[in-house]
Short mmCIF file of C-alpha atoms in Angstrom, two decimals:
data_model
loop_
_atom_site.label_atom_id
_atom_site.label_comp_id
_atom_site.label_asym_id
_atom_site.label_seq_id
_atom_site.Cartn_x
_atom_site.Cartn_y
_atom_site.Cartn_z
CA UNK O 1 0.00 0.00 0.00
CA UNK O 2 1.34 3.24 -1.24
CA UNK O 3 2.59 5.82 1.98
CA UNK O 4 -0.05 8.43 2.71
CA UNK O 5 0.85 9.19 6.34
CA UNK O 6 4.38 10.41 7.80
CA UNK O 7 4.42 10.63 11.62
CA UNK O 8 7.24 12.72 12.93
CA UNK O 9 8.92 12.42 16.16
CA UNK O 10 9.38 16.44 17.27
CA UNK O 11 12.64 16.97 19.31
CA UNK O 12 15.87 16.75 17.36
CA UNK O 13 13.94 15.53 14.50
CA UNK O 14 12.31 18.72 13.51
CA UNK O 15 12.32 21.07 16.25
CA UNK O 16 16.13 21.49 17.62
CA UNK O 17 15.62 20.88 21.30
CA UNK O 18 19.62 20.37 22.21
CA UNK O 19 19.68 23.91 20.60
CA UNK O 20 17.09 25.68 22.13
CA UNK O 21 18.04 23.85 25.31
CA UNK O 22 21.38 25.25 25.03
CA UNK O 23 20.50 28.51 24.81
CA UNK O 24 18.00 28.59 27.57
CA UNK O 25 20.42 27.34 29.60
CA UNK O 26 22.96 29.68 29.08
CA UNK O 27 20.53 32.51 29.61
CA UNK O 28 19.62 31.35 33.16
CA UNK O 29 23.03 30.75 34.14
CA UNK O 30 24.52 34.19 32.74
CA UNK O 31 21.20 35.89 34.52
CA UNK O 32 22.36 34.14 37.85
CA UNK O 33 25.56 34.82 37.23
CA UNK O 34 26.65 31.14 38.54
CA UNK O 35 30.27 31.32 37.39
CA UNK O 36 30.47 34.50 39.68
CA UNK O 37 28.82 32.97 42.88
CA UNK O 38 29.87 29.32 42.22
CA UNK O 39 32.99 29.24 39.78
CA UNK O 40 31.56 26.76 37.40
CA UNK O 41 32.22 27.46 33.67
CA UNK O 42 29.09 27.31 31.59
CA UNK O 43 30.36 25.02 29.34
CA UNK O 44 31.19 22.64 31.76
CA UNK O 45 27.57 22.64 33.08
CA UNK O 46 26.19 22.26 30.75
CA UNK O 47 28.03 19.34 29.80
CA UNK O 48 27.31 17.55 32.43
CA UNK O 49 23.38 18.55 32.79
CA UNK O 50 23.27 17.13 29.11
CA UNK O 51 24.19 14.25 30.06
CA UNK O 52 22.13 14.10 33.28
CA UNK O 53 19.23 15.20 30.74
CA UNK O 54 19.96 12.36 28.57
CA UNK O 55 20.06 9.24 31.27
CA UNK O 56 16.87 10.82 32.74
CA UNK O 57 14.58 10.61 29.73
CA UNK O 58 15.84 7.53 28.92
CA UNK O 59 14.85 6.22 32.22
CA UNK O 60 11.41 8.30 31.64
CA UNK O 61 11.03 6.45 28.12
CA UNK O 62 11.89 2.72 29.73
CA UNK O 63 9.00 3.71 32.83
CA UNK O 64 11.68 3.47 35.86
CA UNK O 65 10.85 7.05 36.85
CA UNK O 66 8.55 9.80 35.59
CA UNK O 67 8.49 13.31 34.56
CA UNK O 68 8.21 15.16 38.00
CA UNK O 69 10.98 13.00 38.90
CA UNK O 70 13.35 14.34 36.05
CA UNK O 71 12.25 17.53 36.79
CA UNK O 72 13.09 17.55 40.44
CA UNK O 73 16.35 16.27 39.47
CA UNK O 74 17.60 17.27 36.48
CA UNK O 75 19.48 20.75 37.72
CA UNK O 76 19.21 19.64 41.04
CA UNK O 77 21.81 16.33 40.50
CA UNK O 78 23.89 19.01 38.03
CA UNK O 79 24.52 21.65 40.11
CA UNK O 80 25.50 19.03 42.91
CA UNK O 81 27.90 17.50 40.45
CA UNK O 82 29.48 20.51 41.80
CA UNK O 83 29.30 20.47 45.51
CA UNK O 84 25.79 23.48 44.96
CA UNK O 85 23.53 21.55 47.31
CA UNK O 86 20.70 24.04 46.76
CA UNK O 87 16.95 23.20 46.03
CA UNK O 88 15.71 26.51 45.02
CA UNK O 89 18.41 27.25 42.93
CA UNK O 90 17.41 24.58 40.85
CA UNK O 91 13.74 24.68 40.71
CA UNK O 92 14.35 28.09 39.75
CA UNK O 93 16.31 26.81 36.51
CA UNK O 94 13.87 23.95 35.92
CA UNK O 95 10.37 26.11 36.24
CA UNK O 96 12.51 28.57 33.91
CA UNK O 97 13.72 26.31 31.52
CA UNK O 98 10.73 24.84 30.41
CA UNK O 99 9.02 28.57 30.06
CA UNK O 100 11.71 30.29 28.73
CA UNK O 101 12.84 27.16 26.18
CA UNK O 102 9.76 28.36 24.09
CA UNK O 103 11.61 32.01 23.34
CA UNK O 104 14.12 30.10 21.43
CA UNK O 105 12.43 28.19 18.12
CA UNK O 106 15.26 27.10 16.03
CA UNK O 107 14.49 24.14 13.68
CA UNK O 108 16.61 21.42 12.87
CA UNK O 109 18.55 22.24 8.96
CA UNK O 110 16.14 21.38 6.64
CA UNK O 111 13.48 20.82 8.50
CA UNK O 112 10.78 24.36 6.91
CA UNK O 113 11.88 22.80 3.20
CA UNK O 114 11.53 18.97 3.85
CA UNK O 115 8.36 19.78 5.12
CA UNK O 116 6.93 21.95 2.32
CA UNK O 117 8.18 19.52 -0.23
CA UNK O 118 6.20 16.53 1.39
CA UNK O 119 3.01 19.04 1.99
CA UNK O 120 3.20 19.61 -1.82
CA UNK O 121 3.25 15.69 -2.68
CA UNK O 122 0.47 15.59 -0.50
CA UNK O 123 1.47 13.37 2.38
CA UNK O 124 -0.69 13.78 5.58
CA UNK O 125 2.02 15.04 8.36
CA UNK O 126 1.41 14.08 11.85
CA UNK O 127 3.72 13.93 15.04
CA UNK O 128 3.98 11.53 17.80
CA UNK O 129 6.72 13.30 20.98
CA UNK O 130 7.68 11.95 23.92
CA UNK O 131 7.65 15.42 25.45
CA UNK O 132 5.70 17.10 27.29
CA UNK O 133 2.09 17.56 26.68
CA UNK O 134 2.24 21.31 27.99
CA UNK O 135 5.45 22.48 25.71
CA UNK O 136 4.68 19.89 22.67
CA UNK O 137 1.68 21.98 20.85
CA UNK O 138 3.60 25.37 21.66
CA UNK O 139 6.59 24.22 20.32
CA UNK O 140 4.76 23.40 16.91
CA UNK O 141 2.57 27.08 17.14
CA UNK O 142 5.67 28.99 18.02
CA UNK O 143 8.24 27.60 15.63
CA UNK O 144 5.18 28.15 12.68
CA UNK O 145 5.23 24.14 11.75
CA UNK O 146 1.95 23.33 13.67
CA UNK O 147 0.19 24.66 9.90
CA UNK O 148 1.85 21.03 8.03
CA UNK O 149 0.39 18.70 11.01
CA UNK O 150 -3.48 17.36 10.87
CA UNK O 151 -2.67 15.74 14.43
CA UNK O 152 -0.04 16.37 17.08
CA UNK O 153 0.29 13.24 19.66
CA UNK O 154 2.28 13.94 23.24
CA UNK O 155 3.09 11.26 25.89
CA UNK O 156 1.56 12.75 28.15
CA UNK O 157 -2.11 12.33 26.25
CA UNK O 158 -1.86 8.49 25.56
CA UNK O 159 0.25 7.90 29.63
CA UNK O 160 2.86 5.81 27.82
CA UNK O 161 5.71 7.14 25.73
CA UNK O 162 7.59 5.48 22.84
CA UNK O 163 8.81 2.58 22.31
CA UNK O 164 5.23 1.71 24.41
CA UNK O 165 3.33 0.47 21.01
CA UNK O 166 -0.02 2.03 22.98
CA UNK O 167 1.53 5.30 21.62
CA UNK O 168 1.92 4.51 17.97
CA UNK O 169 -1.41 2.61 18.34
CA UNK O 170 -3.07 6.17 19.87
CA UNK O 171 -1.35 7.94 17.47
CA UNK O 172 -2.58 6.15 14.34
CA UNK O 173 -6.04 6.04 15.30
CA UNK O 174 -6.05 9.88 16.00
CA UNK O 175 -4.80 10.09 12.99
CA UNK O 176 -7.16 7.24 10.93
CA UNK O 177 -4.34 6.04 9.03
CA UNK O 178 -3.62 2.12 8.56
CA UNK O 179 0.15 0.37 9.32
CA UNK O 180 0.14 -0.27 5.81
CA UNK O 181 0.27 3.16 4.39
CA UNK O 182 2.15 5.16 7.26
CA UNK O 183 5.65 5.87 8.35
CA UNK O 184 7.68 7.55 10.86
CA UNK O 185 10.30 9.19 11.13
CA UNK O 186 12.57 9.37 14.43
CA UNK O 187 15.60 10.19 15.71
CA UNK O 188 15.99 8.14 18.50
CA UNK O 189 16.95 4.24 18.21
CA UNK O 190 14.72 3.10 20.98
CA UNK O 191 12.26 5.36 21.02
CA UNK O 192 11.57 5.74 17.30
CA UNK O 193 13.34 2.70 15.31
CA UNK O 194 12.86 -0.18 17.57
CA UNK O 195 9.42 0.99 18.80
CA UNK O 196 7.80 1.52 15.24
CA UNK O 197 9.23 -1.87 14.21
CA UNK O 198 8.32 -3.93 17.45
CA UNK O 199 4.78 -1.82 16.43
CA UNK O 200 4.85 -2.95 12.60
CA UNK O 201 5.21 0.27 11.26
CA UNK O 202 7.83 1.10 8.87
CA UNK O 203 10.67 3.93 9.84
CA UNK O 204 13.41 6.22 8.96
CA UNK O 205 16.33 6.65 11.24
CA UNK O 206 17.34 10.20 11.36
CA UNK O 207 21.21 9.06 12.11
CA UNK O 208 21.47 12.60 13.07
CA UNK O 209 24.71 12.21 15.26
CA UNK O 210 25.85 9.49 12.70
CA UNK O 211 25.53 6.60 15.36
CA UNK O 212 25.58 4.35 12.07
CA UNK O 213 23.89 1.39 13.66
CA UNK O 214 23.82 -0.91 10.87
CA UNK O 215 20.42 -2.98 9.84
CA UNK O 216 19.61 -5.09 6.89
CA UNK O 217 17.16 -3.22 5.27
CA UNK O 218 17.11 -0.23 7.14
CA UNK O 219 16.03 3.18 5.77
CA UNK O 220 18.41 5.97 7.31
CA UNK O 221 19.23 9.37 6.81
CA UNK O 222 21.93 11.98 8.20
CA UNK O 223 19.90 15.13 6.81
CA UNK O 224 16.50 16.01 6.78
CA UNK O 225 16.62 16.25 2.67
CA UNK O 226 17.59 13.16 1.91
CA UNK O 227 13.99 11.76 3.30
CA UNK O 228 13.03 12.55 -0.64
CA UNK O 229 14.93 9.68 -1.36
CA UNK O 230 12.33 7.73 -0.01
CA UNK O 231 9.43 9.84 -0.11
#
């Protein structure tokens, strides 16, 4: 059955979160001055919060914690990383982060053009996040892509996240598209790949970070154009 419906996965597939994120970041911590009262270079921060960041959602994704746990600890466990034992300092970061994120809209390279191109073959877009359910719409609305998307599907609306097949099941339905004739396209190997194939539906790895994990048969990509390869 020819494709009719491409589900994208939002952060660091379209919508640059590690970017944004970035920036956010380094706007808090020049407004607290933290390299003044603490010594602690920003790039070093944020080096480690990344990968704080990082182990957290993956624990969020695999259900051993959930998302007012990251949030407690994401800036909390960083700034303790170096010897800043302070609670309000970080809750001040986190309730700013995820407020102030939305200020900063840059889209991943590509992303404005791939998504005109497939709008004028006349795909139906979609998007299936694992984020948040209270940033995810914004995030479409602010960085002007929510006008290609007939649905937009957050975690937080179906109470499972990717690779949970309840998600891609949700998603589909909200959607009314079949297995047959959909795809998605992900930039995450658990999350996306593994969960739309352990789902039966077919994907495209967006090898963003050129992990090049090798499958038989796998459709991948390193930049956003190339999906007309396939498409």
């Amino acid at each position: 059955m020819k494709i009719q419906h491409i589900f994208f996965d939002l952060d660091n597939t379209l919508w640059d979160h590690r970017k944004n994120a970035y920036l956010t970041i380094k706007d808090l911590f020049e407004k607290q001055e933290i390299t003044l009262h603490y010594n602690i270079g920003f790039e070093d921060f944020h080096s480690v919060y990344h990968e704080i960041n990082e182990s957290l959602w993956e624990k969020i994704r695999d259900g051993l914690i959930d998302k007012e746990y990251l949030r407690k600890h994401r800036f909390y466990d960083t700034f303790k990383h170096f010897g800043v034992d302070d609670e309000e300092l970080s809750q001040y970061f986190e309730e700013h982060f995820l407020d102030k994120i939305l200020n900063h809209n840059e889209l991943v390279e590509g992303a404005a053009y791939i998504l005109d191109y497939l709008k004028s073959k006349h795909y139906t877009l979609h998007v299936i996040s694992n984020g948040f359910q209270e940033v995810t719409e914004r995030k479409c609305i602010l960085s002007g892509i929510d006008k290609y998307f007939k649905t937009i599907t957050s975690a937080d609306s179906v109470g499972v996240r990717k690779p949970n097949p309840k998600i891609f099941e949700y998603s589909l339905g909200l959607a009314e598209a079949q297995k047959e004739e959909s795809i998605l396209i992900g930039d995450d190997w658990i999350a996306d790949v593994v969960g739309s194939q352990n789902y039966g539906l077919d994907v495209i790895f967006f090898d963003v970070y050129k992990e090049n994990k090798q499958e038989e048969g796998l459709k991948a990509i390193t930049h956003l154009l190339q999906i007309k390869e396939y498409l």
